[in-house]
mmCIF file of C-alpha atoms and ligand atoms in Angstrom:
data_model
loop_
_atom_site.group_PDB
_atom_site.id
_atom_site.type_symbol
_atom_site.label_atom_id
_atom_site.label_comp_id
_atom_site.label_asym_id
_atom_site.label_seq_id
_atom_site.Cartn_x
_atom_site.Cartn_y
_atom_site.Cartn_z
ATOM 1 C CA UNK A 1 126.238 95.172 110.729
ATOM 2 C CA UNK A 2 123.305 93.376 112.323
ATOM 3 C CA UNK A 3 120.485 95.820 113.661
ATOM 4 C CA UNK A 4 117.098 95.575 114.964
ATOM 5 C CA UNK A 5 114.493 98.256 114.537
ATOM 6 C CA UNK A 6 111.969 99.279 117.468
ATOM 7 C CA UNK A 7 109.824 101.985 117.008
ATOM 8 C CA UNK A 8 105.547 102.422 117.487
ATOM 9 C CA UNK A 9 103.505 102.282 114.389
ATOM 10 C CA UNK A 10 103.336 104.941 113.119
ATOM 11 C CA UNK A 11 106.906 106.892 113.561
ATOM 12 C CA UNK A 12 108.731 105.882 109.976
ATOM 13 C CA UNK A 13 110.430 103.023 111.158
ATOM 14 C CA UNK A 14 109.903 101.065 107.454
ATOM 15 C CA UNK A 15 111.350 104.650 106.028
ATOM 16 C CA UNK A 16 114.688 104.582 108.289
ATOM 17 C CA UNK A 17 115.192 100.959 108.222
ATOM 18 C CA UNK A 18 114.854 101.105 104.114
ATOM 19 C CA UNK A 19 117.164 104.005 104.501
ATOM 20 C CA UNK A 20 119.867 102.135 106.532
ATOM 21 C CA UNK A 21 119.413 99.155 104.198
ATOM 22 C CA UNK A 22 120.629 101.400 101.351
ATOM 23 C CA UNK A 23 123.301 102.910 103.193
ATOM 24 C CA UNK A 24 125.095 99.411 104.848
ATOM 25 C CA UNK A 25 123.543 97.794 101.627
ATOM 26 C CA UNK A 26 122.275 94.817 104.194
ATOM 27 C CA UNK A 27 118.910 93.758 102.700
ATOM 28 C CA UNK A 28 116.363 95.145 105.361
ATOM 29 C CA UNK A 29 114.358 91.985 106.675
ATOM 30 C CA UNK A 30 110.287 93.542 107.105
ATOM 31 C CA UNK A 31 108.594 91.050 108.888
ATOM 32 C CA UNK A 32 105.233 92.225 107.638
ATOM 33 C CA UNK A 33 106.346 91.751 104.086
ATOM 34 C CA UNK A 34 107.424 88.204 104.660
ATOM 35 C CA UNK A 35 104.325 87.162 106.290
ATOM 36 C CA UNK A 36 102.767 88.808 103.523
ATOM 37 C CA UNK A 37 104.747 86.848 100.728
ATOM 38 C CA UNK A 38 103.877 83.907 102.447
ATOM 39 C CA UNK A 39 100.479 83.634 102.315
ATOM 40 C CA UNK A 40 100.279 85.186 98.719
ATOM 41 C CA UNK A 41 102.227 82.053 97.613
ATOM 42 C CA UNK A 42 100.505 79.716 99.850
ATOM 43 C CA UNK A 43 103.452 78.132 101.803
ATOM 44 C CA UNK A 44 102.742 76.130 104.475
ATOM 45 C CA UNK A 45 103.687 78.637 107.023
ATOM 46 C CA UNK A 46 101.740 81.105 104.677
ATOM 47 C CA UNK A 47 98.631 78.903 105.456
ATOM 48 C CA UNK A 48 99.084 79.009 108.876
ATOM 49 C CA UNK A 49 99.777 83.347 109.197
ATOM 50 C CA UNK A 50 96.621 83.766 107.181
ATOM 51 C CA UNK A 51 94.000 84.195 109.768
ATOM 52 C CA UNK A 52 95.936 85.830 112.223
ATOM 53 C CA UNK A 53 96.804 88.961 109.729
ATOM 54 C CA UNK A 54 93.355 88.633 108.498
ATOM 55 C CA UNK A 55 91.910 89.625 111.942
ATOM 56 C CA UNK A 56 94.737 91.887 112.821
ATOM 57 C CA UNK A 57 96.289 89.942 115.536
ATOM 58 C CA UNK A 58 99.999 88.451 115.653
ATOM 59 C CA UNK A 59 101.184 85.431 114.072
ATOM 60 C CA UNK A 60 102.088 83.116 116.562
ATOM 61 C CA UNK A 61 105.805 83.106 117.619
ATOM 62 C CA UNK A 62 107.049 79.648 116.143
ATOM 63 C CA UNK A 63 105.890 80.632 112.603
ATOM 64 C CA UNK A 64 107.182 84.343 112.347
ATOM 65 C CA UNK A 65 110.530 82.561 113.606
ATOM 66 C CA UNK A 66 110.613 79.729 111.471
ATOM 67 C CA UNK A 67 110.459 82.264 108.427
ATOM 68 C CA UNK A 68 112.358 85.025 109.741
ATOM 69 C CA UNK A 69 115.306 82.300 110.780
ATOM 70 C CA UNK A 70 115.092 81.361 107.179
ATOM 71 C CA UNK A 71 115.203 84.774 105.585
ATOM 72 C CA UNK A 72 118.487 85.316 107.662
ATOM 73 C CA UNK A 73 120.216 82.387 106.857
ATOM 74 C CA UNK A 74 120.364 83.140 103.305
ATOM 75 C CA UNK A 75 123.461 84.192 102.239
ATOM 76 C CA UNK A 76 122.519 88.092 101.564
ATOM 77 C CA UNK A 77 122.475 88.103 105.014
ATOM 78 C CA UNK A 78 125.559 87.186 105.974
ATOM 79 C CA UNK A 79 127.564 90.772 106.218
ATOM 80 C CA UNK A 80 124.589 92.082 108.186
ATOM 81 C CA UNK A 81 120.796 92.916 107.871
ATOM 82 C CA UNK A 82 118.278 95.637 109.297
ATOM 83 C CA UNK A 83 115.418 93.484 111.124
ATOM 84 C CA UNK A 84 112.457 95.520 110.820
ATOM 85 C CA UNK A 85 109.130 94.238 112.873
ATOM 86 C CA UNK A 86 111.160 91.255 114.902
ATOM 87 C CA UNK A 87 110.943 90.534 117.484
ATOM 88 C CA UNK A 88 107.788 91.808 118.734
ATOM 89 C CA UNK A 89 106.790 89.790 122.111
ATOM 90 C CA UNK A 90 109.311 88.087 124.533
ATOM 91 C CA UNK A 91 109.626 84.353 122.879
ATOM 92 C CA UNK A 92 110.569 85.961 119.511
ATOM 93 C CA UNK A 93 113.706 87.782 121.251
ATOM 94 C CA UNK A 94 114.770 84.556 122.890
ATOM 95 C CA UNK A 95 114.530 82.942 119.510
ATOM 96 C CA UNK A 96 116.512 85.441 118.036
ATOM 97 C CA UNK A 97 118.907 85.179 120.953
ATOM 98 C CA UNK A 98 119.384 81.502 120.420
ATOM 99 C CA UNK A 99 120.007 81.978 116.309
ATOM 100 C CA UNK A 100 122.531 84.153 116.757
ATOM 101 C CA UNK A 101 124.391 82.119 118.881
ATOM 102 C CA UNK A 102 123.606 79.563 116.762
ATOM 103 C CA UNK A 103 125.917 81.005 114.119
ATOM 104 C CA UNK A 104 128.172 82.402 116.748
ATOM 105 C CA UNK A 105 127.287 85.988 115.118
ATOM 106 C CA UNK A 106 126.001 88.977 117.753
ATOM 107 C CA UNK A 107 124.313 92.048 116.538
ATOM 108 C CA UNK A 108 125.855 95.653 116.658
ATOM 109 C CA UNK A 109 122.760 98.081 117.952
ATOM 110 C CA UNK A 110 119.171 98.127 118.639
ATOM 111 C CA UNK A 111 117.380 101.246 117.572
ATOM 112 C CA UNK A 112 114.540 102.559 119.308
ATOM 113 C CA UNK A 113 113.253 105.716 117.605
ATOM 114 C CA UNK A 114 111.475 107.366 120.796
ATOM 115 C CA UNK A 115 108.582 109.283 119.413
ATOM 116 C CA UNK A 116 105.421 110.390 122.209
ATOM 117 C CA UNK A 117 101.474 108.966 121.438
ATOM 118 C CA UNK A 118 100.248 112.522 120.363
ATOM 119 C CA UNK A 119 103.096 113.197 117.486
ATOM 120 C CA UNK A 120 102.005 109.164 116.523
ATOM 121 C CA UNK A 121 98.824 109.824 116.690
ATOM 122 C CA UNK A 122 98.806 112.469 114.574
ATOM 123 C CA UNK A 123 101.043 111.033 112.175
ATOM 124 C CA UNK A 124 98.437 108.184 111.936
ATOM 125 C CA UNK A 125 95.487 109.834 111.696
ATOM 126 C CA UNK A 126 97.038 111.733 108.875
ATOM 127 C CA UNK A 127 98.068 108.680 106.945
ATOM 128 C CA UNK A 128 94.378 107.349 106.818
ATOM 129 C CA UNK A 129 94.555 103.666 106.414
ATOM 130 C CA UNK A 130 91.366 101.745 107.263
ATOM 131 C CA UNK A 131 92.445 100.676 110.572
ATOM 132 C CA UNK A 132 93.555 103.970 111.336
ATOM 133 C CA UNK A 133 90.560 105.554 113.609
ATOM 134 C CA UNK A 134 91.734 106.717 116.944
ATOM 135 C CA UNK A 135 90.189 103.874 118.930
ATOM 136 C CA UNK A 136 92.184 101.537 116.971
ATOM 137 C CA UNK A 137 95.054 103.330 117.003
ATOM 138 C CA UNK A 138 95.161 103.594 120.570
ATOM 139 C CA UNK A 139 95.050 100.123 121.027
ATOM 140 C CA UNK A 140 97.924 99.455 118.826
ATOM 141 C CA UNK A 141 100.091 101.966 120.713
ATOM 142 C CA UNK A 142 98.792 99.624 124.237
ATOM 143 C CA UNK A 143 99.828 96.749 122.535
ATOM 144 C CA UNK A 144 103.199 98.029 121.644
ATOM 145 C CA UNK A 145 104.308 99.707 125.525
ATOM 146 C CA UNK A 146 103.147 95.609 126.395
HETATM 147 P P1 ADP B 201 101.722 96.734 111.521
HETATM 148 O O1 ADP B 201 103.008 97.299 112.060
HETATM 149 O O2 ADP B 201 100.738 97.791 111.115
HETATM 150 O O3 ADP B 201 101.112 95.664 112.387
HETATM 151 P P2 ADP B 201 103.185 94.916 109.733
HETATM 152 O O4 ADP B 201 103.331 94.984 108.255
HETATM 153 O O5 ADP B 201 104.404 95.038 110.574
HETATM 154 O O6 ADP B 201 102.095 96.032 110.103
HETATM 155 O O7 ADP B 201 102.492 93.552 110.139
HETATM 156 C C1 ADP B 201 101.319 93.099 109.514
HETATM 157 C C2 ADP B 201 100.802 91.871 110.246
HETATM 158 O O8 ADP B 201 101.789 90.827 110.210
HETATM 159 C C3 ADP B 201 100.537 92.084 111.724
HETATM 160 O O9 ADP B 201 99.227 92.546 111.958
HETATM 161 C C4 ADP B 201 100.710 90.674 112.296
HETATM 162 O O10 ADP B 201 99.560 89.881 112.027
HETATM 163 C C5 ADP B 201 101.835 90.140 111.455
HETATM 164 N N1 ADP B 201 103.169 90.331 112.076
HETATM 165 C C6 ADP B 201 104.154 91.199 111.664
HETATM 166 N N2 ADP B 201 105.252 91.085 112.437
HETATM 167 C C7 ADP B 201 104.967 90.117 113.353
HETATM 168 C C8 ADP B 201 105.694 89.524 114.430
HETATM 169 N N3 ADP B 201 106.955 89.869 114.744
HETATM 170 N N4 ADP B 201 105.063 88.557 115.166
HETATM 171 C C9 ADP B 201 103.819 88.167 114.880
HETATM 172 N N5 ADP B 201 103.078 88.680 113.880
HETATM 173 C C10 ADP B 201 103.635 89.639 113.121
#
């Protein structure tokens, strides 16, 4: 089974995905977490992420495809995988649109978990991280209706 999780930060999309991963047992692909991995081992795409996370701001489309068409390639992808954080802007879906056809595979469902500003909000807030404040917050949520 081949899904794709959509959600805004904040409404436990990492805790469903991980939860569906277990289930299918499909390893569940976290976009994040690669980009993360990365740069910790100082690949050249790693090199290249860096300053984008660093300030916050999304890694340009050809390197979070490059590694993401990677990750699924492997072969613990092959009966399915939960995509967790990919796509995220227009370019990326096309991408993903031409790798599937690539390997003449399709995926089953998108997920959107549907959850209103004020319940993320509030979930957010309550979490705490640094970049957590409402100001920031609210212009995550405005760059995730874009
Ligand atoms: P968050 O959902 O809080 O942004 P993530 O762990 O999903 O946290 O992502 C951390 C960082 O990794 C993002 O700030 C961004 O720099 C980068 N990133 C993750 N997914 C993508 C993506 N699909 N396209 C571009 N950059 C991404």
């Amino acid at each position: 089974m081949r899904l794709i999780m959509i959600a805004p930060p904040g409404a436990g999309k990492g805790t469903q995905a991980k939860r569906l991963s277990d289930r299918y047992d499909h390893p569940h692909v976290e976009t994040g977490d690669i980009i993360r991995t990365a740069i910790k081992n100082e690949t050249t795409a790693g090199q290249k992420a860096k300053k984008y996370v660093d300030k916050g701001k999304l890694v340009p489309d050809e390197v979070v495809v490059e590694l993401i068409e990677e990750r699924i390639e492997r072969p613990d992808c092959r009966q399915g995988f939960i995509l967790d954080g990919f796509p995220r802007t227009l370019p990326q879906a096309e991408a993903l649109d031409e790798m599937m056809q690539k390997h003449d595979l399709s995926l089953d469902a998108v997920l959107h978990l549907d959850v209103s500003n004020e319940e993320v909000t509030e979930r957010l807030l309550a979490r705490g991280r640094d970049d957590d404040t409402p100001e920031a917050i609210e212009q995550r949520l405005e760059e995730y209706r874009n």
